[in-house]
Amino acid sequence: MNAPNPASLFLLDEGELPIEVTEDTKIPNAATFKIVKQDHTLGNMLRAQLLSMPQVLFAGYKVPHPLQPYFIIKLQTDGTITPQDVLEKATKDLIGMIATIQAKFEKEMQYKEADATGMRPPAAENPYGSDWNTTGTQDYLDI
């Protein structure tokens, strides 16, 4: 079979670096990053996070080939911060945002499980107000 080993698409090989940095010699305050064992999911999230930062003049990514598990991100800053530092900051901000979403999701699942068992959370913890639905016919996200 010609298919690659699925684990080779996301596990780093012995001695393989997760990121390679190439400084751009033609454009000031610019760099190209090759991020291995990742795809459009991380590439697009990083690009969007970078573009939301005021120090970033340009951020774009591409996946050179769908069968190659890496993407290339090009980044240019205004000079107040290096491309490496702004990428690190964007990554940390993205991790924080994902952690917040995960915490909110887990809390919603606790409320959904409590509703399925008929148990009410304490009023101080109920973000939906005092009229708690006990019939089980309406979801929390229904309006």
mmCIF file with all atom_site columns, C-alpha atoms in Angstrom:
data_model
loop_
_atom_site.group_PDB
_atom_site.id
_atom_site.type_symbol
_atom_site.label_atom_id
_atom_site.label_alt_id
_atom_site.label_comp_id
_atom_site.label_asym_id
_atom_site.label_entity_id
_atom_site.label_seq_id
_atom_site.pdbx_PDB_ins_code
_atom_site.Cartn_x
_atom_site.Cartn_y
_atom_site.Cartn_z
_atom_site.occupancy
_atom_site.B_iso_or_equiv
_atom_site.pdbx_formal_charge
_atom_site.auth_seq_id
_atom_site.auth_comp_id
_atom_site.auth_asym_id
_atom_site.auth_atom_id
_atom_site.pdbx_PDB_model_num
ATOM 1   C CA . MET A 1 1   ? 0.000   0.000  0.000  1.00 0.00 ? 1   MET A CA 1
ATOM 2   C CA . ASN A 1 2   ? 1.244   3.499  -0.847 1.00 0.00 ? 2   ASN A CA 1
ATOM 3   C CA . ALA A 1 3   ? -0.370  5.301  2.094  1.00 0.00 ? 3   ALA A CA 1
ATOM 4   C CA . PRO A 1 4   ? 2.024   6.886  4.581  1.00 0.00 ? 4   PRO A CA 1
ATOM 5   C CA . ASN A 1 5   ? 1.965   5.814  8.197  1.00 0.00 ? 5   ASN A CA 1
ATOM 6   C CA . PRO A 1 6   ? -0.734  8.011  9.821  1.00 0.00 ? 6   PRO A CA 1
ATOM 7   C CA . ALA A 1 7   ? 1.483   8.690  12.853 1.00 0.00 ? 7   ALA A CA 1
ATOM 8   C CA . SER A 1 8   ? 4.146   10.193 10.575 1.00 0.00 ? 8   SER A CA 1
ATOM 9   C CA . LEU A 1 9   ? 1.754   13.042 9.817  1.00 0.00 ? 9   LEU A CA 1
ATOM 10  C CA . PHE A 1 10  ? 1.810   14.436 13.361 1.00 0.00 ? 10  PHE A CA 1
ATOM 11  C CA . LEU A 1 11  ? 4.647   12.838 15.372 1.00 0.00 ? 11  LEU A CA 1
ATOM 12  C CA . LEU A 1 12  ? 8.090   14.431 15.083 1.00 0.00 ? 12  LEU A CA 1
ATOM 13  C CA . ASP A 1 13  ? 10.889  12.134 13.962 1.00 0.00 ? 13  ASP A CA 1
ATOM 14  C CA . GLU A 1 14  ? 14.066  11.699 16.009 1.00 0.00 ? 14  GLU A CA 1
ATOM 15  C CA . GLY A 1 15  ? 15.986  14.994 15.888 1.00 0.00 ? 15  GLY A CA 1
ATOM 16  C CA . GLU A 1 16  ? 13.326  16.781 13.797 1.00 0.00 ? 16  GLU A CA 1
ATOM 17  C CA . LEU A 1 17  ? 12.665  20.375 14.824 1.00 0.00 ? 17  LEU A CA 1
ATOM 18  C CA . PRO A 1 18  ? 9.026   21.508 15.009 1.00 0.00 ? 18  PRO A CA 1
ATOM 19  C CA . ILE A 1 19  ? 9.812   24.907 13.463 1.00 0.00 ? 19  ILE A CA 1
ATOM 20  C CA . GLU A 1 20  ? 12.448  26.291 11.120 1.00 0.00 ? 20  GLU A CA 1
ATOM 21  C CA . VAL A 1 21  ? 13.063  30.043 10.845 1.00 0.00 ? 21  VAL A CA 1
ATOM 22  C CA . THR A 1 22  ? 14.495  31.807 7.804  1.00 0.00 ? 22  THR A CA 1
ATOM 23  C CA . GLU A 1 23  ? 15.170  35.533 8.014  1.00 0.00 ? 23  GLU A CA 1
ATOM 24  C CA . ASP A 1 24  ? 14.133  37.448 4.892  1.00 0.00 ? 24  ASP A CA 1
ATOM 25  C CA . THR A 1 25  ? 17.080  39.373 3.445  1.00 0.00 ? 25  THR A CA 1
ATOM 26  C CA . LYS A 1 26  ? 15.035  41.456 0.978  1.00 0.00 ? 26  LYS A CA 1
ATOM 27  C CA . ILE A 1 27  ? 12.233  42.678 3.245  1.00 0.00 ? 27  ILE A CA 1
ATOM 28  C CA . PRO A 1 28  ? 12.992  44.405 6.563  1.00 0.00 ? 28  PRO A CA 1
ATOM 29  C CA . ASN A 1 29  ? 11.568  42.876 9.757  1.00 0.00 ? 29  ASN A CA 1
ATOM 30  C CA . ALA A 1 30  ? 10.314  39.807 7.914  1.00 0.00 ? 30  ALA A CA 1
ATOM 31  C CA . ALA A 1 31  ? 10.815  36.077 8.297  1.00 0.00 ? 31  ALA A CA 1
ATOM 32  C CA . THR A 1 32  ? 9.544   32.785 6.945  1.00 0.00 ? 32  THR A CA 1
ATOM 33  C CA . PHE A 1 33  ? 8.641   29.981 9.344  1.00 0.00 ? 33  PHE A CA 1
ATOM 34  C CA . LYS A 1 34  ? 8.257   26.347 8.332  1.00 0.00 ? 34  LYS A CA 1
ATOM 35  C CA . ILE A 1 35  ? 6.086   24.584 10.876 1.00 0.00 ? 35  ILE A CA 1
ATOM 36  C CA . VAL A 1 36  ? 6.223   20.819 10.461 1.00 0.00 ? 36  VAL A CA 1
ATOM 37  C CA . LYS A 1 37  ? 3.638   18.162 11.282 1.00 0.00 ? 37  LYS A CA 1
ATOM 38  C CA . GLN A 1 38  ? 0.795   20.700 11.140 1.00 0.00 ? 38  GLN A CA 1
ATOM 39  C CA . ASP A 1 39  ? -1.808  21.716 8.548  1.00 0.00 ? 39  ASP A CA 1
ATOM 40  C CA . HIS A 1 40  ? -4.402  24.369 7.631  1.00 0.00 ? 40  HIS A CA 1
ATOM 41  C CA . THR A 1 41  ? -6.033  24.193 11.063 1.00 0.00 ? 41  THR A CA 1
ATOM 42  C CA . LEU A 1 42  ? -3.106  25.733 12.903 1.00 0.00 ? 42  LEU A CA 1
ATOM 43  C CA . GLY A 1 43  ? -1.951  27.778 9.917  1.00 0.00 ? 43  GLY A CA 1
ATOM 44  C CA . ASN A 1 44  ? -5.216  29.656 9.548  1.00 0.00 ? 44  ASN A CA 1
ATOM 45  C CA . MET A 1 45  ? -5.641  30.214 13.298 1.00 0.00 ? 45  MET A CA 1
ATOM 46  C CA . LEU A 1 46  ? -2.099  31.598 13.582 1.00 0.00 ? 46  LEU A CA 1
ATOM 47  C CA . ARG A 1 47  ? -2.543  33.837 10.544 1.00 0.00 ? 47  ARG A CA 1
ATOM 48  C CA . ALA A 1 48  ? -5.790  35.264 11.930 1.00 0.00 ? 48  ALA A CA 1
ATOM 49  C CA . GLN A 1 49  ? -4.240  35.835 15.362 1.00 0.00 ? 49  GLN A CA 1
ATOM 50  C CA . LEU A 1 50  ? -1.189  37.518 13.819 1.00 0.00 ? 50  LEU A CA 1
ATOM 51  C CA . LEU A 1 51  ? -3.326  39.816 11.660 1.00 0.00 ? 51  LEU A CA 1
ATOM 52  C CA . SER A 1 52  ? -5.218  40.969 14.750 1.00 0.00 ? 52  SER A CA 1
ATOM 53  C CA . MET A 1 53  ? -1.976  42.295 16.260 1.00 0.00 ? 53  MET A CA 1
ATOM 54  C CA . PRO A 1 54  ? -1.138  45.953 15.493 1.00 0.00 ? 54  PRO A CA 1
ATOM 55  C CA . GLN A 1 55  ? 2.619   45.281 15.102 1.00 0.00 ? 55  GLN A CA 1
ATOM 56  C CA . VAL A 1 56  ? 2.047   42.908 12.177 1.00 0.00 ? 56  VAL A CA 1
ATOM 57  C CA . LEU A 1 57  ? 2.111   44.388 8.685  1.00 0.00 ? 57  LEU A CA 1
ATOM 58  C CA . PHE A 1 58  ? 1.734   41.118 6.790  1.00 0.00 ? 58  PHE A CA 1
ATOM 59  C CA . ALA A 1 59  ? 0.945   37.528 7.716  1.00 0.00 ? 59  ALA A CA 1
ATOM 60  C CA . GLY A 1 60  ? 0.114   34.748 5.302  1.00 0.00 ? 60  GLY A CA 1
ATOM 61  C CA . TYR A 1 61  ? 0.515   31.008 5.134  1.00 0.00 ? 61  TYR A CA 1
ATOM 62  C CA . LYS A 1 62  ? 0.454   28.248 2.564  1.00 0.00 ? 62  LYS A CA 1
ATOM 63  C CA . VAL A 1 63  ? 0.525   24.482 2.520  1.00 0.00 ? 63  VAL A CA 1
ATOM 64  C CA . PRO A 1 64  ? 2.807   23.672 -0.408 1.00 0.00 ? 64  PRO A CA 1
ATOM 65  C CA . HIS A 1 65  ? 1.311   20.215 -1.016 1.00 0.00 ? 65  HIS A CA 1
ATOM 66  C CA . PRO A 1 66  ? -1.560  18.394 0.706  1.00 0.00 ? 66  PRO A CA 1
ATOM 67  C CA . LEU A 1 67  ? 0.496   15.228 1.187  1.00 0.00 ? 67  LEU A CA 1
ATOM 68  C CA . GLN A 1 68  ? 3.322   17.067 2.964  1.00 0.00 ? 68  GLN A CA 1
ATOM 69  C CA . PRO A 1 69  ? 2.516   17.638 6.667  1.00 0.00 ? 69  PRO A CA 1
ATOM 70  C CA . TYR A 1 70  ? 3.829   21.190 7.069  1.00 0.00 ? 70  TYR A CA 1
ATOM 71  C CA . PHE A 1 71  ? 2.956   24.774 6.267  1.00 0.00 ? 71  PHE A CA 1
ATOM 72  C CA . ILE A 1 72  ? 4.948   27.916 5.646  1.00 0.00 ? 72  ILE A CA 1
ATOM 73  C CA . ILE A 1 73  ? 3.999   31.191 7.290  1.00 0.00 ? 73  ILE A CA 1
ATOM 74  C CA . LYS A 1 74  ? 5.431   34.517 6.145  1.00 0.00 ? 74  LYS A CA 1
ATOM 75  C CA . LEU A 1 75  ? 5.396   37.380 8.570  1.00 0.00 ? 75  LEU A CA 1
ATOM 76  C CA . GLN A 1 76  ? 6.439   41.042 8.515  1.00 0.00 ? 76  GLN A CA 1
ATOM 77  C CA . THR A 1 77  ? 6.331   43.397 11.494 1.00 0.00 ? 77  THR A CA 1
ATOM 78  C CA . ASP A 1 78  ? 6.619   47.160 11.859 1.00 0.00 ? 78  ASP A CA 1
ATOM 79  C CA . GLY A 1 79  ? 10.034  46.873 13.531 1.00 0.00 ? 79  GLY A CA 1
ATOM 80  C CA . THR A 1 80  ? 8.930   47.403 17.127 1.00 0.00 ? 80  THR A CA 1
ATOM 81  C CA . ILE A 1 81  ? 9.059   43.644 17.681 1.00 0.00 ? 81  ILE A CA 1
ATOM 82  C CA . THR A 1 82  ? 10.844  40.839 15.881 1.00 0.00 ? 82  THR A CA 1
ATOM 83  C CA . PRO A 1 83  ? 8.891   38.325 13.789 1.00 0.00 ? 83  PRO A CA 1
ATOM 84  C CA . GLN A 1 84  ? 9.964   35.520 16.142 1.00 0.00 ? 84  GLN A CA 1
ATOM 85  C CA . ASP A 1 85  ? 8.689   37.387 19.198 1.00 0.00 ? 85  ASP A CA 1
ATOM 86  C CA . VAL A 1 86  ? 5.369   38.301 17.596 1.00 0.00 ? 86  VAL A CA 1
ATOM 87  C CA . LEU A 1 87  ? 4.825   34.681 16.498 1.00 0.00 ? 87  LEU A CA 1
ATOM 88  C CA . GLU A 1 88  ? 5.558   33.503 20.041 1.00 0.00 ? 88  GLU A CA 1
ATOM 89  C CA . LYS A 1 89  ? 3.130   36.070 21.478 1.00 0.00 ? 89  LYS A CA 1
ATOM 90  C CA . ALA A 1 90  ? 0.433   35.121 18.969 1.00 0.00 ? 90  ALA A CA 1
ATOM 91  C CA . THR A 1 91  ? 0.906   31.446 19.836 1.00 0.00 ? 91  THR A CA 1
ATOM 92  C CA . LYS A 1 92  ? 0.576   32.118 23.568 1.00 0.00 ? 92  LYS A CA 1
ATOM 93  C CA . ASP A 1 93  ? -2.533  34.256 22.981 1.00 0.00 ? 93  ASP A CA 1
ATOM 94  C CA . LEU A 1 94  ? -4.045  31.495 20.854 1.00 0.00 ? 94  LEU A CA 1
ATOM 95  C CA . ILE A 1 95  ? -3.341  28.863 23.523 1.00 0.00 ? 95  ILE A CA 1
ATOM 96  C CA . GLY A 1 96  ? -5.040  31.099 26.107 1.00 0.00 ? 96  GLY A CA 1
ATOM 97  C CA . MET A 1 97  ? -8.053  31.598 23.857 1.00 0.00 ? 97  MET A CA 1
ATOM 98  C CA . ILE A 1 98  ? -8.399  27.864 23.249 1.00 0.00 ? 98  ILE A CA 1
ATOM 99  C CA . ALA A 1 99  ? -8.101  27.151 26.991 1.00 0.00 ? 99  ALA A CA 1
ATOM 100 C CA . THR A 1 100 ? -10.927 29.631 27.646 1.00 0.00 ? 100 THR A CA 1
ATOM 101 C CA . ILE A 1 101 ? -13.131 28.003 25.013 1.00 0.00 ? 101 ILE A CA 1
ATOM 102 C CA . GLN A 1 102 ? -12.397 24.564 26.472 1.00 0.00 ? 102 GLN A CA 1
ATOM 103 C CA . ALA A 1 103 ? -13.306 25.712 29.992 1.00 0.00 ? 103 ALA A CA 1
ATOM 104 C CA . LYS A 1 104 ? -16.580 27.227 28.771 1.00 0.00 ? 104 LYS A CA 1
ATOM 105 C CA . PHE A 1 105 ? -17.406 24.085 26.818 1.00 0.00 ? 105 PHE A CA 1
ATOM 106 C CA . GLU A 1 106 ? -16.747 21.833 29.804 1.00 0.00 ? 106 GLU A CA 1
ATOM 107 C CA . LYS A 1 107 ? -18.929 24.028 32.008 1.00 0.00 ? 107 LYS A CA 1
ATOM 108 C CA . GLU A 1 108 ? -21.760 23.864 29.456 1.00 0.00 ? 108 GLU A CA 1
ATOM 109 C CA . MET A 1 109 ? -21.446 20.082 29.369 1.00 0.00 ? 109 MET A CA 1
ATOM 110 C CA . GLN A 1 110 ? -21.719 19.946 33.158 1.00 0.00 ? 110 GLN A CA 1
ATOM 111 C CA . TYR A 1 111 ? -24.969 21.941 32.981 1.00 0.00 ? 111 TYR A CA 1
ATOM 112 C CA . LYS A 1 112 ? -26.289 19.699 30.231 1.00 0.00 ? 112 LYS A CA 1
ATOM 113 C CA . GLU A 1 113 ? -25.436 16.560 32.234 1.00 0.00 ? 113 GLU A CA 1
ATOM 114 C CA . ALA A 1 114 ? -27.019 18.064 35.351 1.00 0.00 ? 114 ALA A CA 1
ATOM 115 C CA . ASP A 1 115 ? -30.192 18.811 33.409 1.00 0.00 ? 115 ASP A CA 1
ATOM 116 C CA . ALA A 1 116 ? -30.311 15.261 32.049 1.00 0.00 ? 116 ALA A CA 1
ATOM 117 C CA . THR A 1 117 ? -30.174 13.876 35.599 1.00 0.00 ? 117 THR A CA 1
ATOM 118 C CA . GLY A 1 118 ? -32.646 16.456 36.918 1.00 0.00 ? 118 GLY A CA 1
ATOM 119 C CA . MET A 1 119 ? -30.138 17.984 39.319 1.00 0.00 ? 119 MET A CA 1
ATOM 120 C CA . ARG A 1 120 ? -30.055 21.735 39.569 1.00 0.00 ? 120 ARG A CA 1
ATOM 121 C CA . PRO A 1 121 ? -26.771 23.609 39.994 1.00 0.00 ? 121 PRO A CA 1
ATOM 122 C CA . PRO A 1 122 ? -26.573 26.158 42.803 1.00 0.00 ? 122 PRO A CA 1
ATOM 123 C CA . ALA A 1 123 ? -28.259 29.446 41.854 1.00 0.00 ? 123 ALA A CA 1
ATOM 124 C CA . ALA A 1 124 ? -24.945 31.306 42.061 1.00 0.00 ? 124 ALA A CA 1
ATOM 125 C CA . GLU A 1 125 ? -23.480 28.963 39.436 1.00 0.00 ? 125 GLU A CA 1
ATOM 126 C CA . ASN A 1 126 ? -26.474 29.024 37.081 1.00 0.00 ? 126 ASN A CA 1
ATOM 127 C CA . PRO A 1 127 ? -25.606 31.500 34.297 1.00 0.00 ? 127 PRO A CA 1
ATOM 128 C CA . TYR A 1 128 ? -29.086 31.126 32.800 1.00 0.00 ? 128 TYR A CA 1
ATOM 129 C CA . GLY A 1 129 ? -31.034 32.697 35.625 1.00 0.00 ? 129 GLY A CA 1
ATOM 130 C CA . SER A 1 130 ? -33.537 31.315 38.077 1.00 0.00 ? 130 SER A CA 1
ATOM 131 C CA . ASP A 1 131 ? -36.017 29.767 35.636 1.00 0.00 ? 131 ASP A CA 1
ATOM 132 C CA . TRP A 1 132 ? -34.174 26.467 35.300 1.00 0.00 ? 132 TRP A CA 1
ATOM 133 C CA . ASN A 1 133 ? -35.702 24.080 32.782 1.00 0.00 ? 133 ASN A CA 1
ATOM 134 C CA . THR A 1 134 ? -36.552 20.752 34.403 1.00 0.00 ? 134 THR A CA 1
ATOM 135 C CA . THR A 1 135 ? -38.692 19.290 31.612 1.00 0.00 ? 135 THR A CA 1
ATOM 136 C CA . GLY A 1 136 ? -35.697 18.329 29.481 1.00 0.00 ? 136 GLY A CA 1
ATOM 137 C CA . THR A 1 137 ? -37.398 19.584 26.322 1.00 0.00 ? 137 THR A CA 1
ATOM 138 C CA . GLN A 1 138 ? -35.315 22.697 25.820 1.00 0.00 ? 138 GLN A CA 1
ATOM 139 C CA . ASP A 1 139 ? -31.566 22.941 25.460 1.00 0.00 ? 139 ASP A CA 1
ATOM 140 C CA . TYR A 1 140 ? -29.553 25.684 27.190 1.00 0.00 ? 140 TYR A CA 1
ATOM 141 C CA . LEU A 1 141 ? -28.594 27.220 23.892 1.00 0.00 ? 141 LEU A CA 1
ATOM 142 C CA . ASP A 1 142 ? -32.203 27.362 22.653 1.00 0.00 ? 142 ASP A CA 1
ATOM 143 C CA . ILE A 1 143 ? -33.823 30.763 22.799 1.00 0.00 ? 143 ILE A CA 1
#
